[in-house]
Every structure is written in structure tokens, then in C-alpha cells.
PDB file of C-alpha atoms in Angstrom:
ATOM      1  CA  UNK N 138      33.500 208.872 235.234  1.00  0.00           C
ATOM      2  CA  UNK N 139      34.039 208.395 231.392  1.00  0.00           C
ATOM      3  CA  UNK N 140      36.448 205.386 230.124  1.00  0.00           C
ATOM      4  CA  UNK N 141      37.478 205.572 226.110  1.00  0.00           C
ATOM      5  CA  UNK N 142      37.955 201.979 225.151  1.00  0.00           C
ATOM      6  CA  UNK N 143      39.562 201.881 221.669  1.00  0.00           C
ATOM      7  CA  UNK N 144      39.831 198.490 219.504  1.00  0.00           C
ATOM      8  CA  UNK N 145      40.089 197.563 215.851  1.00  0.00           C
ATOM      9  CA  UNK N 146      43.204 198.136 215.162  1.00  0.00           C
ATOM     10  CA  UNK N 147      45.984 195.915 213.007  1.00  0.00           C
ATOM     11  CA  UNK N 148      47.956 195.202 210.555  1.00  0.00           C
ATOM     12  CA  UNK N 149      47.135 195.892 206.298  1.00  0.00           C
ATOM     13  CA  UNK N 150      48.559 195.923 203.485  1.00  0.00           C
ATOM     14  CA  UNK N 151      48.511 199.369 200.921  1.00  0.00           C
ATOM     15  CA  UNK N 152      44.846 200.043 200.003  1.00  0.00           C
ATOM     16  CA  UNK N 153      43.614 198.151 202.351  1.00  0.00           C
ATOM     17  CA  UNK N 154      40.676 198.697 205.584  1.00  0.00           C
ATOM     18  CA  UNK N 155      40.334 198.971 208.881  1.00  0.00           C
ATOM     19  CA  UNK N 156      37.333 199.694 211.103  1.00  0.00           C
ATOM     20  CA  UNK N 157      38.049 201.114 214.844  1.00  0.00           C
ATOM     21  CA  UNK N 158      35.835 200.970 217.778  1.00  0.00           C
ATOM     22  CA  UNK N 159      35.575 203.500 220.682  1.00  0.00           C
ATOM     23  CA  UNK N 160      33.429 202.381 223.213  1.00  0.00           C
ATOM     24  CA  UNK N 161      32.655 204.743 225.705  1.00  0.00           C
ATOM     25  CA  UNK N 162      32.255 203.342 228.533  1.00  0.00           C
ATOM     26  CA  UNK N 163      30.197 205.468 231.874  1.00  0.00           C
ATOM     27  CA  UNK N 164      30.787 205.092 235.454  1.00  0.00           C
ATOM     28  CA  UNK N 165      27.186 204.320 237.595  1.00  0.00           C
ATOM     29  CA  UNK N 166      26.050 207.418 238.955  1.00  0.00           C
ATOM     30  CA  UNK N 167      27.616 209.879 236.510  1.00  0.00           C
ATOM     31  CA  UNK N 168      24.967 211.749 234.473  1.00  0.00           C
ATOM     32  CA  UNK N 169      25.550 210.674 230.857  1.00  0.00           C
ATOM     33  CA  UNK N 170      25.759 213.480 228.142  1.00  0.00           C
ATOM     34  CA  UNK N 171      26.624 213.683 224.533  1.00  0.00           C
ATOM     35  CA  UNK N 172      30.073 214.538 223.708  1.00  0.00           C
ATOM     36  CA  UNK N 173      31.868 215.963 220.781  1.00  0.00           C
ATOM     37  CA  UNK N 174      34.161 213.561 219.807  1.00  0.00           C
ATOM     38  CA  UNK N 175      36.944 213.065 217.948  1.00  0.00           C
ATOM     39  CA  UNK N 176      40.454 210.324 216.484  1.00  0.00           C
ATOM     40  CA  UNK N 177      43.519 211.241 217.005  1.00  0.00           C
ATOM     41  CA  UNK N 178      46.904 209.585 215.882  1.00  0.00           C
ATOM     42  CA  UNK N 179      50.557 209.820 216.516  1.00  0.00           C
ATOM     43  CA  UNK N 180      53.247 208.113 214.473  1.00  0.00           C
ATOM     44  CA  UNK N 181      56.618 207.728 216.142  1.00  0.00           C
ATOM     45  CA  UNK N 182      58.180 211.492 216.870  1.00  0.00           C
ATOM     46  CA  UNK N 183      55.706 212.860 215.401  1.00  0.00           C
ATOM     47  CA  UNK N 184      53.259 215.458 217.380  1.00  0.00           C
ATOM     48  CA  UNK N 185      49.707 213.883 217.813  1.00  0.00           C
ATOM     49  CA  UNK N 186      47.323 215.191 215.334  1.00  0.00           C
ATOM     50  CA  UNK N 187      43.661 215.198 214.498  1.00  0.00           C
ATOM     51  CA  UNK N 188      42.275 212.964 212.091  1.00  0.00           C
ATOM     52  CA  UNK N 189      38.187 213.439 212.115  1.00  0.00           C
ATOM     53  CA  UNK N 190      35.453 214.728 214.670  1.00  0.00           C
ATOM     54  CA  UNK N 191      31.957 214.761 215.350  1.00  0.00           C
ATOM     55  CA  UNK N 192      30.228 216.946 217.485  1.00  0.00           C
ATOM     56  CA  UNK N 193      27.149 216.538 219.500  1.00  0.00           C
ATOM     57  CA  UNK N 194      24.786 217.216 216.669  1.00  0.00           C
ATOM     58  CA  UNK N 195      26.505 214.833 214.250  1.00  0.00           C
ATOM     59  CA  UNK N 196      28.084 217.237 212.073  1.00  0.00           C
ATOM     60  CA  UNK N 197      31.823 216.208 211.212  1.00  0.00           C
ATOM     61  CA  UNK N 198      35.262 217.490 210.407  1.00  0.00           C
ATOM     62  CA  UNK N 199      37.992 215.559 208.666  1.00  0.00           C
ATOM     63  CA  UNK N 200      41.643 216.644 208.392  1.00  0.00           C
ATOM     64  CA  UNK N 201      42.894 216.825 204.716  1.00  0.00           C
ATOM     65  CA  UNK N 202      45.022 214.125 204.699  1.00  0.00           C
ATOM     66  CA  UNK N 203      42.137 211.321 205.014  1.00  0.00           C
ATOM     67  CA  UNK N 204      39.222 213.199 203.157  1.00  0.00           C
ATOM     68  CA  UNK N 205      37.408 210.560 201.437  1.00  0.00           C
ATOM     69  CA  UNK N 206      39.063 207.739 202.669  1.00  0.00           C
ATOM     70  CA  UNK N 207      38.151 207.613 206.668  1.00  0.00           C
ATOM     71  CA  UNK N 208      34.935 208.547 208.051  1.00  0.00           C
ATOM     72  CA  UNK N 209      33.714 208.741 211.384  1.00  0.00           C
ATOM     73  CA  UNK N 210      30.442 207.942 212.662  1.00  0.00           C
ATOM     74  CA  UNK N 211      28.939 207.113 216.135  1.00  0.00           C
ATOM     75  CA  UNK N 212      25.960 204.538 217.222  1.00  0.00           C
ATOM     76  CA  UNK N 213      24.325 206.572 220.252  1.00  0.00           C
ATOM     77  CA  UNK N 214      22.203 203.071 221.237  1.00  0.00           C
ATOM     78  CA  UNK N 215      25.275 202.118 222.286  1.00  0.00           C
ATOM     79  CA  UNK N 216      27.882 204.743 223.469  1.00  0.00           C
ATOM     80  CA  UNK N 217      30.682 203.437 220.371  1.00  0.00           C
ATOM     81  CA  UNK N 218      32.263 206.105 218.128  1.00  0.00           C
ATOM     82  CA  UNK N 219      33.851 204.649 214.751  1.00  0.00           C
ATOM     83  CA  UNK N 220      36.678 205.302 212.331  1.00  0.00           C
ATOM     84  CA  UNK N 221      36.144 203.784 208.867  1.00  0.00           C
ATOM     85  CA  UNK N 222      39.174 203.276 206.982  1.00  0.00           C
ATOM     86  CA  UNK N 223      39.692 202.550 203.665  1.00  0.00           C
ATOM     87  CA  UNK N 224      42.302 202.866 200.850  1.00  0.00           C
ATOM     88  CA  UNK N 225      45.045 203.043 204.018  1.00  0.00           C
ATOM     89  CA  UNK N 226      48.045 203.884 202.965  1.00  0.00           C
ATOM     90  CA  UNK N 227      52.077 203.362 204.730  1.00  0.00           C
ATOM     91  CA  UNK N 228      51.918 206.785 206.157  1.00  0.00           C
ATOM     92  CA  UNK N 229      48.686 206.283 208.011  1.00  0.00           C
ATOM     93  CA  UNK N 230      50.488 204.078 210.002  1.00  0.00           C
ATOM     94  CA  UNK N 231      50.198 205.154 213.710  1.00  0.00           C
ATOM     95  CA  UNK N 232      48.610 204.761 216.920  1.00  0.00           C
ATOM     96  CA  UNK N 233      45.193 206.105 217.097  1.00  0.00           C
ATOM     97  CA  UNK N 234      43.313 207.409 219.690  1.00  0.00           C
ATOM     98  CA  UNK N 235      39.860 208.235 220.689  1.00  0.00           C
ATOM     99  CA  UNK N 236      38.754 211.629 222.271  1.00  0.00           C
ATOM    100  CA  UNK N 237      35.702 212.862 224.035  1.00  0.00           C
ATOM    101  CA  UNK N 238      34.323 215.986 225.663  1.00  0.00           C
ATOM    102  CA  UNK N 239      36.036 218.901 224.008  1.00  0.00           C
ATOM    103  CA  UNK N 240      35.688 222.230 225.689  1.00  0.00           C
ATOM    104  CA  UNK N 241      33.084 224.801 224.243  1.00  0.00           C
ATOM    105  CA  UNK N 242      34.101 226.826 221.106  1.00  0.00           C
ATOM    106  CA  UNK N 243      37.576 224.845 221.310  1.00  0.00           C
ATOM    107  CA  UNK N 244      38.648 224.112 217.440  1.00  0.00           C
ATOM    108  CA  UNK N 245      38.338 219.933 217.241  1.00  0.00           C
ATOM    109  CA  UNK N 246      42.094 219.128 216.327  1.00  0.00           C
ATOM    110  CA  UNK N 247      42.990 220.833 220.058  1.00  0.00           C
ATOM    111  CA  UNK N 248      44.954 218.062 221.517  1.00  0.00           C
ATOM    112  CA  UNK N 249      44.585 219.565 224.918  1.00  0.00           C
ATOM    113  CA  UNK N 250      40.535 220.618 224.394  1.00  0.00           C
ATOM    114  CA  UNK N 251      39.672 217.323 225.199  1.00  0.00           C
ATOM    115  CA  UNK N 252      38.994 216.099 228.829  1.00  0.00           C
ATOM    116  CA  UNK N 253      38.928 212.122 228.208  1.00  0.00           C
ATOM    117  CA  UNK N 254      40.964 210.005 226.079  1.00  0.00           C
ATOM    118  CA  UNK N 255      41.199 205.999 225.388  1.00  0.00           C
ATOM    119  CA  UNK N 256      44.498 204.035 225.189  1.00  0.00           C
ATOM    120  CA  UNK N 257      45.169 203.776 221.962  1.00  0.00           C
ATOM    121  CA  UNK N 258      45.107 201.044 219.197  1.00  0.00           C
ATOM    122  CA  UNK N 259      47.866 200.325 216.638  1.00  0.00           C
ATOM    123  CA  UNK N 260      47.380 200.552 212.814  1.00  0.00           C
ATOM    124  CA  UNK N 261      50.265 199.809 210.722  1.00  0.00           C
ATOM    125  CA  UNK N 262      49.993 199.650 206.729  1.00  0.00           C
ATOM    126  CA  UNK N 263      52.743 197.996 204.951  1.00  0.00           C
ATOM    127  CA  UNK N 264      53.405 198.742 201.147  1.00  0.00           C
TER     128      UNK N 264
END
């Protein structure tokens, strides 16, 4: 079906950036179609939370912790969502994951609105 491969993350110092991939990757056969998509992240014991989405018509959400700092964008030429980040600081230190194909009318930072998810890649910021 639909494989979320994530990569880009690593390890930066305070103010620092970081770009991560998400390729999405589609089984032969399956009938491709756009998907709202979205980052996630968890840092240890915390709950995994939303950090920016963009839906099928390119319009995009970001949660208030990383507006102006991350933004998300997607090249459709070839299937890879993005997560731009810059001015990272310690507490954006987490593992982050990509999403894709959230329900209809389901608000974006839904953990369990989404029906495909990657693996994860690691950011850690050091002060």
C-alpha cells in the first residue's frame, strides 16, 4: 500500500537547522492519491503531538510552539513531504514522525486520524 520513509534527522546545536525528508513511498497496483499530511513528534514520556500539516490543496497548519521557525512543504514530482527547521532549540528535541491520509473533517493534530505513518527519525538539539 503506502510506506512513510522518514530521514534527515540528527544532531545540532541551539539555533541551529535541520531539514527532514518523508518519502512516500506506493505499492504497484495501488491507485495513488493525494494525502493530507502531516509531522508529528514525541519526546521521551511525553504524548505524541502535532507539529505542522498540509492538506491536499497545500494549505498548512503549524502548532504554536514552532510558528516561524519550521515549515512544511511537499514536492508532488516526487511523493517527499518536508520539515524545515530552523532556530531549533533543546526542547525540540524528539523523535519525529511523518503522517499521511487523515480521515475527512478530522482536526490535523489527531494522532489517531491518520491511517499511515513512517518510522521515525531522531532530532536532538543540545544547548
Amino acid at each position: 500500500q503506502v510506506q512513510l520513509v522518514e530521514s534527515g534527522g540528527g544532531s545540532v546545536q541551539a539555533g541551529g537547522s535541520l531539514r527532514l525528508s518523508c518519502a512516500v513511498r506506493i505499492t504497484p497496483g495501488y491507485t495513488y492519491r493525494r494525502f493530507a499530511m502531516a509531522w508529528f513528534r514525541q519526546a521521551p514520556e511525553n504524548e505524541r503531538e502535532g507539529v505542522a500539516a498540509i492538506d491536499e490543496d497545500g494549505n498548512t497548519n503549524y502548532a504554536d510552539s514552532i510558528k516561524g521557525r519550521f515549515t512544511i512543504s511537499q514536492d508532488n514530482s516526487n511523493n517527499t513531504l518536508y520539515l524545515q527547521m530552523n532556530s531549533l532549540k533543546p526542547e525540540d528535541t524528539a523523535m519525529y514522525y511523518c503522517a499521511a491520509d487523515l480521515g475527512p473533517g478530522t482536526l490535523w493534530t489527531v494522532v489517531i486520524g491518520y491511517n499511515y505513518w513512517g518510522q521515525g527519525t531522531k532530532v536532538t538539539v543540545s544547548s
